[in-house]
Amino acid sequence: MKKIVFCLVALLLFAGTAFGQRGLNCYPVFRGKIVPTKQMITTEVRGGSMATYKLDYYRGITFQADTTTAVKIAAMVEADAGEAVSCETEKTGDLLTYALIELRPDRKINRYLCYQARSNGYAWMVTILYLEGIATLEDLHSMFEKQASKEK
């Protein structure tokens, strides 16, 4: 009986993080409603392997989009930025190309939305990350700076 109760509690906890993007304006993007999921590269990680980064949950999607779709998605991310605790954004012309958004915490769990759109000449490569954990904005900056220096 104790095992069943434990399994149910664990399932409820995981279900909560799996739907952490609900309530976001860009939630339809994660659900494949704007760009089909078969055209996305999706990464989802939770648990101990994320502890190094002070995160409990990581969900990332990357896909290629035409300009019309990129503008639509950027508007969704900007709407989320408008409701955020804090955010940093960059634009190329009128198009949002970068955002690091600190969302309202869920209980004591910090939540972030990260967005990047890069032109590859004829289309846009879009990456959106949803992160949960005890990581601070400074932790994320440090992590992203290390990643950027590795790519150079």
PDB file of C-alpha atoms in Angstrom:
ATOM      1  CA  MET A   1       0.000   0.000   0.000  1.00  0.00           C
ATOM      2  CA  LYS A   2       2.826   2.398   0.876  1.00  0.00           C
ATOM      3  CA  LYS A   3       4.433   1.752  -2.522  1.00  0.00           C
ATOM      4  CA  ILE A   4       1.200   2.646  -4.305  1.00  0.00           C
ATOM      5  CA  VAL A   5       0.843   5.888  -2.338  1.00  0.00           C
ATOM      6  CA  PHE A   6       4.505   6.748  -3.002  1.00  0.00           C
ATOM      7  CA  CYS A   7       4.069   6.091  -6.736  1.00  0.00           C
ATOM      8  CA  LEU A   8       0.952   8.263  -6.879  1.00  0.00           C
ATOM      9  CA  VAL A   9       2.690  11.131  -5.074  1.00  0.00           C
ATOM     10  CA  ALA A  10       5.724  10.865  -7.382  1.00  0.00           C
ATOM     11  CA  LEU A  11       3.459  10.816 -10.439  1.00  0.00           C
ATOM     12  CA  LEU A  12       1.649  13.954  -9.275  1.00  0.00           C
ATOM     13  CA  LEU A  13       4.939  15.779  -8.688  1.00  0.00           C
ATOM     14  CA  PHE A  14       6.235  14.892 -12.162  1.00  0.00           C
ATOM     15  CA  ALA A  15       2.908  15.816 -13.745  1.00  0.00           C
ATOM     16  CA  GLY A  16       3.164  19.259 -12.165  1.00  0.00           C
ATOM     17  CA  THR A  17       6.507  19.988 -13.795  1.00  0.00           C
ATOM     18  CA  ALA A  18       5.456  18.511 -17.119  1.00  0.00           C
ATOM     19  CA  PHE A  19       2.738  21.113 -17.395  1.00  0.00           C
ATOM     20  CA  GLY A  20       4.761  24.018 -16.020  1.00  0.00           C
ATOM     21  CA  GLN A  21       4.494  25.824 -19.345  1.00  0.00           C
ATOM     22  CA  ARG A  22       0.694  25.959 -19.044  1.00  0.00           C
ATOM     23  CA  GLY A  23      -0.494  29.486 -18.566  1.00  0.00           C
ATOM     24  CA  LEU A  24       2.251  30.874 -20.766  1.00  0.00           C
ATOM     25  CA  ASN A  25       1.323  32.647 -23.968  1.00  0.00           C
ATOM     26  CA  CYS A  26       3.905  30.509 -25.792  1.00  0.00           C
ATOM     27  CA  TYR A  27       2.441  27.236 -24.435  1.00  0.00           C
ATOM     28  CA  PRO A  28       0.922  26.402 -27.870  1.00  0.00           C
ATOM     29  CA  VAL A  29       4.444  26.410 -29.308  1.00  0.00           C
ATOM     30  CA  PHE A  30       5.561  23.737 -26.825  1.00  0.00           C
ATOM     31  CA  ARG A  31       2.439  21.719 -27.667  1.00  0.00           C
ATOM     32  CA  GLY A  32       3.195  21.726 -31.412  1.00  0.00           C
ATOM     33  CA  LYS A  33       0.220  23.948 -32.289  1.00  0.00           C
ATOM     34  CA  ILE A  34       2.307  26.530 -34.175  1.00  0.00           C
ATOM     35  CA  VAL A  35       5.093  24.356 -35.588  1.00  0.00           C
ATOM     36  CA  PRO A  36       4.382  20.617 -35.795  1.00  0.00           C
ATOM     37  CA  THR A  37       6.267  18.611 -33.171  1.00  0.00           C
ATOM     38  CA  LYS A  38       7.772  16.389 -35.869  1.00  0.00           C
ATOM     39  CA  GLN A  39       9.644  19.479 -37.137  1.00  0.00           C
ATOM     40  CA  MET A  40      11.082  20.219 -33.683  1.00  0.00           C
ATOM     41  CA  ILE A  41      14.068  18.956 -31.790  1.00  0.00           C
ATOM     42  CA  THR A  42      12.757  18.504 -28.254  1.00  0.00           C
ATOM     43  CA  THR A  43      14.803  17.924 -25.134  1.00  0.00           C
ATOM     44  CA  GLU A  44      13.267  17.283 -21.750  1.00  0.00           C
ATOM     45  CA  VAL A  45      15.319  16.522 -18.645  1.00  0.00           C
ATOM     46  CA  ARG A  46      14.350  16.346 -15.007  1.00  0.00           C
ATOM     47  CA  GLY A  47      15.890  15.149 -11.803  1.00  0.00           C
ATOM     48  CA  GLY A  48      19.411  14.519 -10.598  1.00  0.00           C
ATOM     49  CA  SER A  49      21.235  15.152 -13.856  1.00  0.00           C
ATOM     50  CA  MET A  50      20.113  18.782 -13.687  1.00  0.00           C
ATOM     51  CA  ALA A  51      21.290  19.345 -10.083  1.00  0.00           C
ATOM     52  CA  THR A  52      24.668  20.682 -11.279  1.00  0.00           C
ATOM     53  CA  TYR A  53      22.780  23.564 -12.884  1.00  0.00           C
ATOM     54  CA  LYS A  54      20.487  24.080  -9.863  1.00  0.00           C
ATOM     55  CA  LEU A  55      17.561  23.027 -12.023  1.00  0.00           C
ATOM     56  CA  ASP A  56      14.879  20.398 -11.502  1.00  0.00           C
ATOM     57  CA  TYR A  57      13.338  20.570 -14.948  1.00  0.00           C
ATOM     58  CA  TYR A  58      14.524  21.588 -18.418  1.00  0.00           C
ATOM     59  CA  ARG A  59      12.460  21.562 -21.573  1.00  0.00           C
ATOM     60  CA  GLY A  60      13.891  22.870 -24.808  1.00  0.00           C
ATOM     61  CA  ILE A  61      12.556  23.050 -28.330  1.00  0.00           C
ATOM     62  CA  THR A  62      14.419  24.071 -31.476  1.00  0.00           C
ATOM     63  CA  PHE A  63      12.935  24.409 -34.919  1.00  0.00           C
ATOM     64  CA  GLN A  64      13.158  26.301 -38.180  1.00  0.00           C
ATOM     65  CA  ALA A  65      10.428  28.836 -38.974  1.00  0.00           C
ATOM     66  CA  ASP A  66       9.570  31.186 -41.786  1.00  0.00           C
ATOM     67  CA  THR A  67       9.418  34.907 -41.010  1.00  0.00           C
ATOM     68  CA  THR A  68       5.629  34.950 -40.511  1.00  0.00           C
ATOM     69  CA  THR A  69       5.780  32.115 -37.969  1.00  0.00           C
ATOM     70  CA  ALA A  70       8.841  33.622 -36.259  1.00  0.00           C
ATOM     71  CA  VAL A  71       6.990  36.933 -35.824  1.00  0.00           C
ATOM     72  CA  LYS A  72       3.952  35.135 -34.374  1.00  0.00           C
ATOM     73  CA  ILE A  73       6.075  33.194 -31.873  1.00  0.00           C
ATOM     74  CA  ALA A  74       8.089  36.288 -30.935  1.00  0.00           C
ATOM     75  CA  ALA A  75       4.819  38.082 -30.125  1.00  0.00           C
ATOM     76  CA  MET A  76       3.824  35.218 -27.805  1.00  0.00           C
ATOM     77  CA  VAL A  77       7.166  35.382 -26.005  1.00  0.00           C
ATOM     78  CA  GLU A  78       6.878  39.170 -25.713  1.00  0.00           C
ATOM     79  CA  ALA A  79       3.452  38.733 -24.127  1.00  0.00           C
ATOM     80  CA  ASP A  80       5.021  36.403 -21.555  1.00  0.00           C
ATOM     81  CA  ALA A  81       7.763  38.983 -20.975  1.00  0.00           C
ATOM     82  CA  GLY A  82       5.085  41.570 -20.251  1.00  0.00           C
ATOM     83  CA  GLU A  83       3.803  39.436 -17.353  1.00  0.00           C
ATOM     84  CA  ALA A  84       7.257  38.542 -15.998  1.00  0.00           C
ATOM     85  CA  VAL A  85       9.029  39.372 -12.764  1.00  0.00           C
ATOM     86  CA  SER A  86      11.966  40.566 -14.884  1.00  0.00           C
ATOM     87  CA  CYS A  87      13.232  40.163 -18.414  1.00  0.00           C
ATOM     88  CA  GLU A  88      16.049  40.996 -20.761  1.00  0.00           C
ATOM     89  CA  THR A  89      15.293  41.277 -24.454  1.00  0.00           C
ATOM     90  CA  GLU A  90      17.021  42.133 -27.718  1.00  0.00           C
ATOM     91  CA  LYS A  91      15.507  42.850 -31.111  1.00  0.00           C
ATOM     92  CA  THR A  92      16.718  42.892 -34.682  1.00  0.00           C
ATOM     93  CA  GLY A  93      14.536  45.503 -36.286  1.00  0.00           C
ATOM     94  CA  ASP A  94      11.037  44.780 -34.995  1.00  0.00           C
ATOM     95  CA  LEU A  95      11.648  41.060 -34.362  1.00  0.00           C
ATOM     96  CA  LEU A  96      12.476  39.777 -30.907  1.00  0.00           C
ATOM     97  CA  THR A  97      15.680  37.756 -31.227  1.00  0.00           C
ATOM     98  CA  TYR A  98      16.623  37.135 -27.580  1.00  0.00           C
ATOM     99  CA  ALA A  99      14.803  36.987 -24.267  1.00  0.00           C
ATOM    100  CA  LEU A 100      15.682  35.789 -20.791  1.00  0.00           C
ATOM    101  CA  ILE A 101      12.466  35.964 -18.806  1.00  0.00           C
ATOM    102  CA  GLU A 102      12.084  35.376 -15.092  1.00  0.00           C
ATOM    103  CA  LEU A 103       8.537  34.122 -14.646  1.00  0.00           C
ATOM    104  CA  ARG A 104       6.536  34.308 -11.452  1.00  0.00           C
ATOM    105  CA  PRO A 105       7.701  31.517  -9.122  1.00  0.00           C
ATOM    106  CA  ASP A 106       5.479  28.496  -8.612  1.00  0.00           C
ATOM    107  CA  ARG A 107       5.550  28.000  -4.869  1.00  0.00           C
ATOM    108  CA  LYS A 108       9.276  28.374  -4.121  1.00  0.00           C
ATOM    109  CA  ILE A 109      10.428  27.125  -7.517  1.00  0.00           C
ATOM    110  CA  ASN A 110      12.022  29.672  -9.824  1.00  0.00           C
ATOM    111  CA  ARG A 111      10.781  29.528 -13.409  1.00  0.00           C
ATOM    112  CA  TYR A 112      12.418  30.918 -16.549  1.00  0.00           C
ATOM    113  CA  LEU A 113      11.669  31.205 -20.227  1.00  0.00           C
ATOM    114  CA  CYS A 114      14.606  31.640 -22.603  1.00  0.00           C
ATOM    115  CA  TYR A 115      14.196  32.485 -26.266  1.00  0.00           C
ATOM    116  CA  GLN A 116      16.541  32.956 -29.203  1.00  0.00           C
ATOM    117  CA  ALA A 117      15.862  33.431 -32.911  1.00  0.00           C
ATOM    118  CA  ARG A 118      18.750  33.471 -35.387  1.00  0.00           C
ATOM    119  CA  SER A 119      18.467  34.157 -39.080  1.00  0.00           C
ATOM    120  CA  ASN A 120      20.073  31.570 -41.314  1.00  0.00           C
ATOM    121  CA  GLY A 121      19.472  33.564 -44.470  1.00  0.00           C
ATOM    122  CA  TYR A 122      16.095  32.320 -45.644  1.00  0.00           C
ATOM    123  CA  ALA A 123      14.477  31.251 -42.354  1.00  0.00           C
ATOM    124  CA  TRP A 124      14.814  31.559 -38.578  1.00  0.00           C
ATOM    125  CA  MET A 125      16.253  28.998 -36.176  1.00  0.00           C
ATOM    126  CA  VAL A 126      14.211  29.380 -33.001  1.00  0.00           C
ATOM    127  CA  THR A 127      15.086  27.933 -29.603  1.00  0.00           C
ATOM    128  CA  ILE A 128      12.813  28.177 -26.578  1.00  0.00           C
ATOM    129  CA  LEU A 129      13.727  26.831 -23.142  1.00  0.00           C
ATOM    130  CA  TYR A 130      11.533  26.455 -20.100  1.00  0.00           C
ATOM    131  CA  LEU A 131      13.480  25.975 -16.845  1.00  0.00           C
ATOM    132  CA  GLU A 132      12.488  25.290 -13.231  1.00  0.00           C
ATOM    133  CA  GLY A 133      14.627  25.049 -10.120  1.00  0.00           C
ATOM    134  CA  ILE A 134      16.478  26.995  -7.466  1.00  0.00           C
ATOM    135  CA  ALA A 135      18.803  28.614 -10.015  1.00  0.00           C
ATOM    136  CA  THR A 136      18.912  32.383  -9.915  1.00  0.00           C
ATOM    137  CA  LEU A 137      19.120  34.725 -12.863  1.00  0.00           C
ATOM    138  CA  GLU A 138      22.844  35.113 -12.110  1.00  0.00           C
ATOM    139  CA  ASP A 139      23.264  31.323 -12.234  1.00  0.00           C
ATOM    140  CA  LEU A 140      21.666  31.255 -15.680  1.00  0.00           C
ATOM    141  CA  HIS A 141      23.847  34.101 -16.937  1.00  0.00           C
ATOM    142  CA  SER A 142      26.927  32.247 -15.756  1.00  0.00           C
ATOM    143  CA  MET A 143      25.767  28.990 -17.349  1.00  0.00           C
ATOM    144  CA  PHE A 144      24.973  30.672 -20.679  1.00  0.00           C
ATOM    145  CA  GLU A 145      28.300  32.548 -20.723  1.00  0.00           C
ATOM    146  CA  LYS A 146      30.188  29.270 -20.208  1.00  0.00           C
ATOM    147  CA  GLN A 147      28.204  27.644 -23.015  1.00  0.00           C
ATOM    148  CA  ALA A 148      28.860  30.575 -25.367  1.00  0.00           C
ATOM    149  CA  SER A 149      32.611  30.430 -24.700  1.00  0.00           C
ATOM    150  CA  LYS A 150      32.620  26.674 -25.462  1.00  0.00           C
ATOM    151  CA  GLU A 151      30.947  27.279 -28.833  1.00  0.00           C
ATOM    152  CA  LYS A 152      33.598  29.773 -29.968  1.00  0.00           C
TER     153      LYS A 152
END
